[in-house]
Short mmCIF file of C-alpha atoms and ligand atoms in Angstrom, two decimals:
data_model
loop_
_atom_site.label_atom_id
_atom_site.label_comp_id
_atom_site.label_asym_id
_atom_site.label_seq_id
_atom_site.Cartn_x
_atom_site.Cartn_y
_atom_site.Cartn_z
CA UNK A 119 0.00 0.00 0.00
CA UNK A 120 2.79 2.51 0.70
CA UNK A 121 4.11 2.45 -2.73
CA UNK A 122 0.82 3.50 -3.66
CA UNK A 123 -0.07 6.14 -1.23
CA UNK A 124 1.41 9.92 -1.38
CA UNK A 125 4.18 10.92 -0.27
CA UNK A 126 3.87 11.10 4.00
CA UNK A 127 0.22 10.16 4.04
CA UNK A 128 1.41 7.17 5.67
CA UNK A 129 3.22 8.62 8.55
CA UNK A 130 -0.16 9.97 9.88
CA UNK A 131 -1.50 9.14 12.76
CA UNK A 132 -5.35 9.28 12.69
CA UNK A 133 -7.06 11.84 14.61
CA UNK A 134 -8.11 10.44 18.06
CA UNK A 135 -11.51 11.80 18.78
CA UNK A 136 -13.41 11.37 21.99
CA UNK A 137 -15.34 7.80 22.63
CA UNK A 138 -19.31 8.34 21.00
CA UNK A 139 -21.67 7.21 23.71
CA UNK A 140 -22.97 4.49 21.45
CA UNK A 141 -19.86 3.11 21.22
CA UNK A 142 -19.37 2.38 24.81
CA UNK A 143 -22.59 1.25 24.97
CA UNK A 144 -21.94 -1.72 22.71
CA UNK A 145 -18.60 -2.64 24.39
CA UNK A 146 -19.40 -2.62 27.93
CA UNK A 147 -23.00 -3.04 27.80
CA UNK A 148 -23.77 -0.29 30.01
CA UNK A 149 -26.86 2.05 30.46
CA UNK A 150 -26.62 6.21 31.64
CA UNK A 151 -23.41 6.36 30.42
CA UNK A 152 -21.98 10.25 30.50
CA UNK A 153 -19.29 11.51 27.80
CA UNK A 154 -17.54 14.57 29.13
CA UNK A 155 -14.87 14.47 26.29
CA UNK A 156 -15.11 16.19 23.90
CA UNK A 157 -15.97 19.76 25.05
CA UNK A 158 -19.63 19.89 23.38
CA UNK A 159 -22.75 21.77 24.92
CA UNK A 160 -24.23 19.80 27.86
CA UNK A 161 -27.51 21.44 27.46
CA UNK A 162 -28.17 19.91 23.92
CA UNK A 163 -28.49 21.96 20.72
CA UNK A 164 -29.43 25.37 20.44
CA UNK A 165 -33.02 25.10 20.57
CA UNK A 166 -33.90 27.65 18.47
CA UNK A 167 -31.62 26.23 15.89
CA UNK A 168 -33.62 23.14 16.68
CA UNK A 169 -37.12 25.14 16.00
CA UNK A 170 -35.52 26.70 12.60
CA UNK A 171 -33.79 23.19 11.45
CA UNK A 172 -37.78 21.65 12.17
CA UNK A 173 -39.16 23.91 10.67
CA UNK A 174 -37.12 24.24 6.88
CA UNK A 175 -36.61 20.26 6.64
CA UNK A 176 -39.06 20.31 3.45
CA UNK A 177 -36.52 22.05 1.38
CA UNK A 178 -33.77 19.26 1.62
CA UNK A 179 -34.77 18.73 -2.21
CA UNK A 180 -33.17 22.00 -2.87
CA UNK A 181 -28.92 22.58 -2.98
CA UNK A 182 -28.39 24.50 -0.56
CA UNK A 183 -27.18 28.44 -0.78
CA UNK A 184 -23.43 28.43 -1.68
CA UNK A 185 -22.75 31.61 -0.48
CA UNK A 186 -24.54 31.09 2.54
CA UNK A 187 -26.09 34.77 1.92
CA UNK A 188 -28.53 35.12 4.80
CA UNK A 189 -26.08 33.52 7.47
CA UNK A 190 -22.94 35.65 6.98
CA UNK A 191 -25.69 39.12 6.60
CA UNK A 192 -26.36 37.62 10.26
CA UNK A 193 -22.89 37.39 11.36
CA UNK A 194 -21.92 40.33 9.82
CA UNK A 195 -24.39 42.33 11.92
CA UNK A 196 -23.71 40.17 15.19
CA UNK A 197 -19.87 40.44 15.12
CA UNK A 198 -19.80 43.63 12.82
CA UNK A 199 -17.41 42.19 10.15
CA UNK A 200 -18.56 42.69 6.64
CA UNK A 201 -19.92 39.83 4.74
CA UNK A 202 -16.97 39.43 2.15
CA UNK A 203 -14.48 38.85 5.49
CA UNK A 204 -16.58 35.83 6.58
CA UNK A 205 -16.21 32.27 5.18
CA UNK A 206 -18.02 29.40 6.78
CA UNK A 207 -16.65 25.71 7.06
CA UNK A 208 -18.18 22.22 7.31
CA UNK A 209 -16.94 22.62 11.45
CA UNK A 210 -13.71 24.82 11.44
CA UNK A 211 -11.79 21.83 10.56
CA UNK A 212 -12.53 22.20 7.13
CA UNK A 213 -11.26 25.57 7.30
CA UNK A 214 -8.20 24.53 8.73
CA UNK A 215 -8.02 22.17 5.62
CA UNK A 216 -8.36 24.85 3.21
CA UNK A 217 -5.74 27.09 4.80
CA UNK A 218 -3.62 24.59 4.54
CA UNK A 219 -4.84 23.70 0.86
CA UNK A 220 -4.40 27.45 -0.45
CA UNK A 221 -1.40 28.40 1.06
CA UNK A 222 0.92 25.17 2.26
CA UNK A 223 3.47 24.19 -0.98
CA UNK A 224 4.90 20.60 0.12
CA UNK A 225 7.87 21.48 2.11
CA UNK A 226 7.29 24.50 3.75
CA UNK A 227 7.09 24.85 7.53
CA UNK A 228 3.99 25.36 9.94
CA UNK A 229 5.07 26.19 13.28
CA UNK A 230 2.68 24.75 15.77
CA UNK A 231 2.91 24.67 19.64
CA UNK A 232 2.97 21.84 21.30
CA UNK A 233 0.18 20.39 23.12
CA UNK A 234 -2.21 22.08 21.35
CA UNK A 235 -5.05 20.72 18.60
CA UNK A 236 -3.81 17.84 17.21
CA UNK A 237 -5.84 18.59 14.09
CA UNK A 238 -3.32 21.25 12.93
CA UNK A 239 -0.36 19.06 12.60
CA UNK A 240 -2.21 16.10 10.49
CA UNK A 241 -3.50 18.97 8.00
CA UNK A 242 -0.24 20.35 7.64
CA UNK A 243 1.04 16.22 7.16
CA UNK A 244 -1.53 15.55 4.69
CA UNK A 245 -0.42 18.47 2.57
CA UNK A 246 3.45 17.61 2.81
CA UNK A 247 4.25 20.67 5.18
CA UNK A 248 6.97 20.05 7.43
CA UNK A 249 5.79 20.53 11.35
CA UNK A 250 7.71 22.88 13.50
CA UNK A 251 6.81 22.48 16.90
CA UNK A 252 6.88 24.86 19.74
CA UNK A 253 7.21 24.32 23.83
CA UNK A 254 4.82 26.04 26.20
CA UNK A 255 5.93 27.28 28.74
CA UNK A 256 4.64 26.48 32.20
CA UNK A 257 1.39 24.99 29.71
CA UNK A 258 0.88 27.91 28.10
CA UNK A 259 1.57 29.08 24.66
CA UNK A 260 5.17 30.62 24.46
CA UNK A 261 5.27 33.17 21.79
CA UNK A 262 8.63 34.13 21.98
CA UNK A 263 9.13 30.19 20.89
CA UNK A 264 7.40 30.80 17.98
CA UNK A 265 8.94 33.90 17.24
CA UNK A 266 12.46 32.48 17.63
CA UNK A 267 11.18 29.50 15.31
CA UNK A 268 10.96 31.66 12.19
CA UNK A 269 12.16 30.83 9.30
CA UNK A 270 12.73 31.88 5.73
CA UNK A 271 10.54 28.89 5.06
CA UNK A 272 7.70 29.24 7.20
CA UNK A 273 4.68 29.73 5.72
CA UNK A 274 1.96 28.96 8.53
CA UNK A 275 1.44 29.64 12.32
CA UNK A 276 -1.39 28.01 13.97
CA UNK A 277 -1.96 29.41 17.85
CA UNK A 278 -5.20 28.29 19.30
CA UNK A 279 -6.26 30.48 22.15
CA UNK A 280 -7.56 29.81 24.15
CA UNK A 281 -5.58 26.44 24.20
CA UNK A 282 -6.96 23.10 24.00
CA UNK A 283 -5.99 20.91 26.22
CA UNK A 284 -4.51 23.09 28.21
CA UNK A 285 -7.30 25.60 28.90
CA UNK A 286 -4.72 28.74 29.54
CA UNK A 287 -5.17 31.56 27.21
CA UNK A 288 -2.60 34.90 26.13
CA UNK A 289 -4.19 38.18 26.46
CA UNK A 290 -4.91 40.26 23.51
CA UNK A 291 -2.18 42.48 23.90
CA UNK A 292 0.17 39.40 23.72
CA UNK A 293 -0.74 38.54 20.41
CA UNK A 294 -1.16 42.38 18.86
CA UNK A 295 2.75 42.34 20.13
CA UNK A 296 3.11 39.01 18.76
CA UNK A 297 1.71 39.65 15.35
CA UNK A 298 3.70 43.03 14.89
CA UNK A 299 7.08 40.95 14.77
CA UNK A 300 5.95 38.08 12.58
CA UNK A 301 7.01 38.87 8.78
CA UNK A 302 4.35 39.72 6.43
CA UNK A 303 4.66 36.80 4.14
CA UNK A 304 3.30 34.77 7.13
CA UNK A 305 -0.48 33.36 7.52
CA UNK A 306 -1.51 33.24 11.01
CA UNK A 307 -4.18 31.13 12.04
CA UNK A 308 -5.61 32.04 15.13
CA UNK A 309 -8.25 29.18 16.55
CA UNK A 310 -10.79 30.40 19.22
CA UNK A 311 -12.87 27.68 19.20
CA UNK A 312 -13.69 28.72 22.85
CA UNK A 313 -12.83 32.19 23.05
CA UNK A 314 -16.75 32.74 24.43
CA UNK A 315 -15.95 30.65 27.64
CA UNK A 316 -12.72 33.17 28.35
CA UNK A 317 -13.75 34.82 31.58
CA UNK A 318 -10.55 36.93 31.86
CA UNK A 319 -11.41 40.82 30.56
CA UNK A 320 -7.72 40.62 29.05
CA UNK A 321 -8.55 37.75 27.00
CA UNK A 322 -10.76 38.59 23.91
CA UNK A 323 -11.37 37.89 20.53
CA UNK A 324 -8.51 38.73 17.94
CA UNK A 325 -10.78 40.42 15.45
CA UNK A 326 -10.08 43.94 15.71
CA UNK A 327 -6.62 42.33 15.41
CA UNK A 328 -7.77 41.98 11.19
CA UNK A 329 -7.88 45.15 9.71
CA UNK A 330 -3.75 45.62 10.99
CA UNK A 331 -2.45 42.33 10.02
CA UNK A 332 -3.89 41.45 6.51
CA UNK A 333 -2.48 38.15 7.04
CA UNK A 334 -4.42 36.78 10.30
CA UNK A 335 -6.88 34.33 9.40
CA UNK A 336 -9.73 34.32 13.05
CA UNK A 337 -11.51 30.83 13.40
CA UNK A 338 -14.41 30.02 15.35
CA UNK A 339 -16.83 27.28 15.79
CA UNK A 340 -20.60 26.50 16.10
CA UNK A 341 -19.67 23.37 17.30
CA UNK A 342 -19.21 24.30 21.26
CA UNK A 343 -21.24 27.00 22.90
CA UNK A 344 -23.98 27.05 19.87
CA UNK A 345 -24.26 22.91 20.77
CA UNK A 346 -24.53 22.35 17.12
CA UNK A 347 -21.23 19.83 16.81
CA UNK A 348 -23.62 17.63 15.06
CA UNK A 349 -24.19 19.70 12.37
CA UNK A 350 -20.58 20.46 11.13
CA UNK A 351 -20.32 24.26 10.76
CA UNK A 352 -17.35 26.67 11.65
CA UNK A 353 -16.57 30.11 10.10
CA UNK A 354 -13.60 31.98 9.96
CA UNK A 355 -12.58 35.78 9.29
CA UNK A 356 -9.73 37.49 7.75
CA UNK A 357 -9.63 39.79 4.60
CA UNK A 358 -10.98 39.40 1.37
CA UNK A 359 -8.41 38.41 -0.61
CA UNK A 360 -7.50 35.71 1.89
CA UNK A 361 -11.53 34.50 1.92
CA UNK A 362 -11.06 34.62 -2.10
CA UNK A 363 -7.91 32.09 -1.94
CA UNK A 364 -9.96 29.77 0.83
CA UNK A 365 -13.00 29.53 -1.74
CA UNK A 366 -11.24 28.72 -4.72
CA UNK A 367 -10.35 24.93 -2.78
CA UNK A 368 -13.64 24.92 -0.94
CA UNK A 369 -16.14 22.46 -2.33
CA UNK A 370 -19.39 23.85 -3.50
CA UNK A 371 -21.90 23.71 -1.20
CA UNK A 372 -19.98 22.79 1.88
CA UNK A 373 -22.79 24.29 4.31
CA UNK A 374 -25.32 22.00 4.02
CA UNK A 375 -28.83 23.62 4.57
CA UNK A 376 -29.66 22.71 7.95
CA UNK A 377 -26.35 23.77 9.44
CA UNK A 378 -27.34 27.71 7.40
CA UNK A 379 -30.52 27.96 9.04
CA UNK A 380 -29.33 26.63 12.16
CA UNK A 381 -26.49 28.53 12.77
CA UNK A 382 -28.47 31.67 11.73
CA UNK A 383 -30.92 31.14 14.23
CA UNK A 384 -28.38 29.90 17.08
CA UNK A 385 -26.56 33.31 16.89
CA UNK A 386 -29.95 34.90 17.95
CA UNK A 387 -30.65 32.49 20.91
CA UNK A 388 -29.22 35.06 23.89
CA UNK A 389 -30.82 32.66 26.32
CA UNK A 390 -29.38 29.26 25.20
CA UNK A 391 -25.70 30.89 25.47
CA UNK A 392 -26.36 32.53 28.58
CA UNK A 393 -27.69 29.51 29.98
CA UNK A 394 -24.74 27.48 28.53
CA UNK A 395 -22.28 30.06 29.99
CA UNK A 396 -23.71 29.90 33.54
CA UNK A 397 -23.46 26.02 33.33
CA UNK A 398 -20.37 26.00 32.69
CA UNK A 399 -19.34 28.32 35.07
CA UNK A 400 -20.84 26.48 37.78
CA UNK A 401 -19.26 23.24 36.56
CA UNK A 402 -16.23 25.22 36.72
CA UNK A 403 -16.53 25.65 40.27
CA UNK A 404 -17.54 22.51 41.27
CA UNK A 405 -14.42 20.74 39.93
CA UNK A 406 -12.21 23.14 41.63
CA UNK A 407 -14.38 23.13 45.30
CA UNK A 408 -14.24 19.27 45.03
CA UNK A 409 -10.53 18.66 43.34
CA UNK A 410 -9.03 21.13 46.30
CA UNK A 411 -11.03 19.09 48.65
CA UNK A 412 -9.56 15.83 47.43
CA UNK A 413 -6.01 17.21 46.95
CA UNK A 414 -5.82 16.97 42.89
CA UNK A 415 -4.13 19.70 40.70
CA UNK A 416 -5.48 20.81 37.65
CA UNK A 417 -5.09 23.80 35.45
CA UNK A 418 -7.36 26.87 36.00
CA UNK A 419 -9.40 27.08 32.34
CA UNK A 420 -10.14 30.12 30.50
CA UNK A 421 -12.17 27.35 28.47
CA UNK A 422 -15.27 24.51 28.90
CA UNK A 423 -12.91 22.01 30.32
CA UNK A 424 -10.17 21.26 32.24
CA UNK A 425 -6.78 19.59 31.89
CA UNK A 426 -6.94 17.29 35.67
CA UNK A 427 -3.54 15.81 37.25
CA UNK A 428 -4.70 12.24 37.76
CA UNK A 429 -2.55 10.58 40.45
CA UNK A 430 -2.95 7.14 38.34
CA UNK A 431 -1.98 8.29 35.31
CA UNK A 432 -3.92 9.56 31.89
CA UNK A 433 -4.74 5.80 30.48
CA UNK A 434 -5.30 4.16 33.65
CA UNK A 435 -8.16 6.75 35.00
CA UNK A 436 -9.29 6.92 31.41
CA UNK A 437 -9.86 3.23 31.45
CA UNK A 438 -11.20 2.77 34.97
CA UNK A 439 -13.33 5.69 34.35
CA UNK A 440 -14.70 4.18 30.88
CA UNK A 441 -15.68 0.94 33.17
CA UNK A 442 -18.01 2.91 34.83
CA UNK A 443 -19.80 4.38 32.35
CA UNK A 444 -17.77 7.87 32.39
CA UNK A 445 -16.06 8.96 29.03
CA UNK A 446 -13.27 11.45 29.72
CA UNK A 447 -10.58 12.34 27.58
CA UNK A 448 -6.61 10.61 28.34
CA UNK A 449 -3.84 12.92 27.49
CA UNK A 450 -1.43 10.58 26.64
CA UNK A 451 -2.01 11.60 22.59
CA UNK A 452 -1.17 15.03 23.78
CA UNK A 453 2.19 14.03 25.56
CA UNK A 454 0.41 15.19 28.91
CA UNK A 455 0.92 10.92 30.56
CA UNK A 456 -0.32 12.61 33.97
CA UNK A 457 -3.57 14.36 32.36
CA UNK A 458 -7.29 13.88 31.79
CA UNK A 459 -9.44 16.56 30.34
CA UNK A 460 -13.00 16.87 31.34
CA UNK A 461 -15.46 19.45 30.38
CA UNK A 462 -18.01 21.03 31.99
CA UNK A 463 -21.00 19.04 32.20
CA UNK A 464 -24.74 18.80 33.60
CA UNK A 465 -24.71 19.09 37.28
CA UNK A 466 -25.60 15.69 37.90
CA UNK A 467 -22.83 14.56 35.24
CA UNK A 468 -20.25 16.78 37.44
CA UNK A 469 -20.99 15.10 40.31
CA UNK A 470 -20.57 11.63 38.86
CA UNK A 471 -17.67 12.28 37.16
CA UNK A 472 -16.02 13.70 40.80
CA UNK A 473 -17.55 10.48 42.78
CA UNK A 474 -16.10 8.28 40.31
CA UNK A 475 -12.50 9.95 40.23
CA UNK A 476 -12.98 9.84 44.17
CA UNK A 477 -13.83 6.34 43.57
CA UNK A 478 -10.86 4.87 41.64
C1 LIG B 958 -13.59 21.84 19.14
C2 LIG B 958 -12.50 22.58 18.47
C3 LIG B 958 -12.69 23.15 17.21
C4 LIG B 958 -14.01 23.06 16.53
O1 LIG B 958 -13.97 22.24 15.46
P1 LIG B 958 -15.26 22.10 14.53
O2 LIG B 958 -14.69 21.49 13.31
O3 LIG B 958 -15.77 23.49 14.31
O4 LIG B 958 -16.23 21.25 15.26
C5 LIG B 958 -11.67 23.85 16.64
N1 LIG B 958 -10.50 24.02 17.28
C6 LIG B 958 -10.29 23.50 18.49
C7 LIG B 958 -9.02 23.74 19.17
C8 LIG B 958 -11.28 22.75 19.11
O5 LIG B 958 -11.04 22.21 20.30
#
């Protein structure tokens, strides 16, 4: 098979993604299993995205709108960006895809920090980039590292922030000082899949970073506080010329027509994200009230989840806590062997989740 495959399509490692329910289920024949793993909405799908999904289901006969029209005039007005800076993504891992697509030649470098997404670095394999990774320092992203990483063939920077799995985020000032000193012939792809979670006031999103730095592509996701992971949709913004490169490797209608309408009417639901904030929070809280009480570190989150010190080790508590019906996420993949990350859950799923750890 290698002789037939690419070049370096073999050397990657398949994305590990977070046990389904179902799954479980079959193995282990359990019931009232909980998944905490992969940092999606505990309080279900937007349910006015629900209500507008319901409600437009007879028009599946139809191709749906390619240029997403009625969605980005939505964002547009929600996040004031013009229309023609918006591009939307089946999830924002297409998008990463198509950065990747438009602008990585075979050979050239992406510097990515390291743990971060592990998405970033198989995009950048499939497309025959060559991976430049990046320490954090004391688990958070190091910019000077990236800075000092630079080269004359780097073409890519990817800097999620906040970070996943670490949950620590760099202030916006950081990353205006950061993107003054990184050359102009330099894309950089800044992922804030949970930038809506960030509770500290230095920590915002890096639009109003666009207009100076033509080459700063901003991601986000419907996937996690719209509870529409389901669905598939992510959009990104950056300037017009770079959202003219994207389309040209985007497949026609990559929005299906669901995910439009959805996502249109999620943005308007003020009380599903307010109640998904506050849930959060409180889950929040109760990890660090009951991990203090029971002498476990973890890593205070700007984020939905949080990275947990397990005194057994990542696979081990993974596994034990998979017997019981409780899917977390090991950290081993992320080269964290001391780690779990759990997100925020239902209150009820919180609690089980601590009286199982407590438990092992
Ligand atoms: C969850 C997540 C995303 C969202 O991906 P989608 O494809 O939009 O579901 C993006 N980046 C990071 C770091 C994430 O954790």
């Amino acid at each position: 098979m290698k002789d037939l495959l690419r070049e370096g399509i073999e050397d990657i490692i398949p994305y590990p993604p977070g046990k389904p329910i179902e799954e479980l289920q079959r193995e282990l024949n359990l019931t009232g299993i909980i998944k905490l793993a992969s940092n999606e909405n505990p309080l279900g799908p937007s349910p006015m995205a629900v209500k507008a999904i319901r409600e437009n289901l007879v028009k599946l006969n139809r191709y749906p709108d390619d240029n997403c029209y009625y969605l980005k005039q939505k964002m547009a007005g929600k996040f004031r960006i013009p229309e023609g800076n918006i591009i939307l993504g089946s999830g924002s891992n297409e998008l990463l895809r198509l950065i990747a697509h438009s602008f990585l030649s075979p050979g050239q470098e992406a510097i990515i920090p390291f743990p971060t997404f592990l998405v970033y670095e198989k995009i950048v394999q499939a497309f025959g980039g060559k991976i430049i990774n990046t320490p954090l320092e004391n688990l958070r992203v190091d910019l000077s590292a990236v800075i000092d990483s630079i080269s004359e063939n780097t073409k890519l920077i990817f800097i999620n922030n906040p970070n996943n799995p670490t949950g620590k985020a760099l202030k916006t000032e950081e990353i205006s000082r950061f993107l003054e000193s990184v050359p102009r012939n330099i894309i950089v792809v800044l992922d804030e899949a949970y930038i809506e979670f960030a509770t500290d006031p230095a920590v915002e999103s890096g639009t109003r970073l666009l207009e100076s730095c033509p080459l700063l592509i901003v991601l986000r996701t419907f996937s996690k506080l719209y509870g529409l992971a389901g669905l598939r949709i992510g959009y990104g913004f950056a300037s017009e010329k770079i959202i003219d490169a994207l389309n040209r490797v985007r497949q026609p209608f990559n929005i299906n027509y669901p995910a439009q309408v959805a996502a249109s009417a999620a943005l308007e639901d003020s009380g599903f994200i307010e109640r998904t904030l506050s849930v959060i929070k409180e889950g929040l809280e109760f990890f660090y009230t009951n991990l203090d009480r029971m002498g476990i570190e973890y890593v205070a989150t700007q984020t939905n989840f949080l990275l947990v010190k397990v005194p057994l080790g990542a696979e081990k508590t993974y596994n034990a806590m998979l017997k019981k019906g409780v899917i977390v996420r090991s950290m081993k993949a992320f080269g964290l062997n001391d780690y779990i990350r759990v997100n925020g859950g239902l209150p009820e799923e919180n609690k089980r989740f601590i009286e199982v750890l407590e438990g092992l």
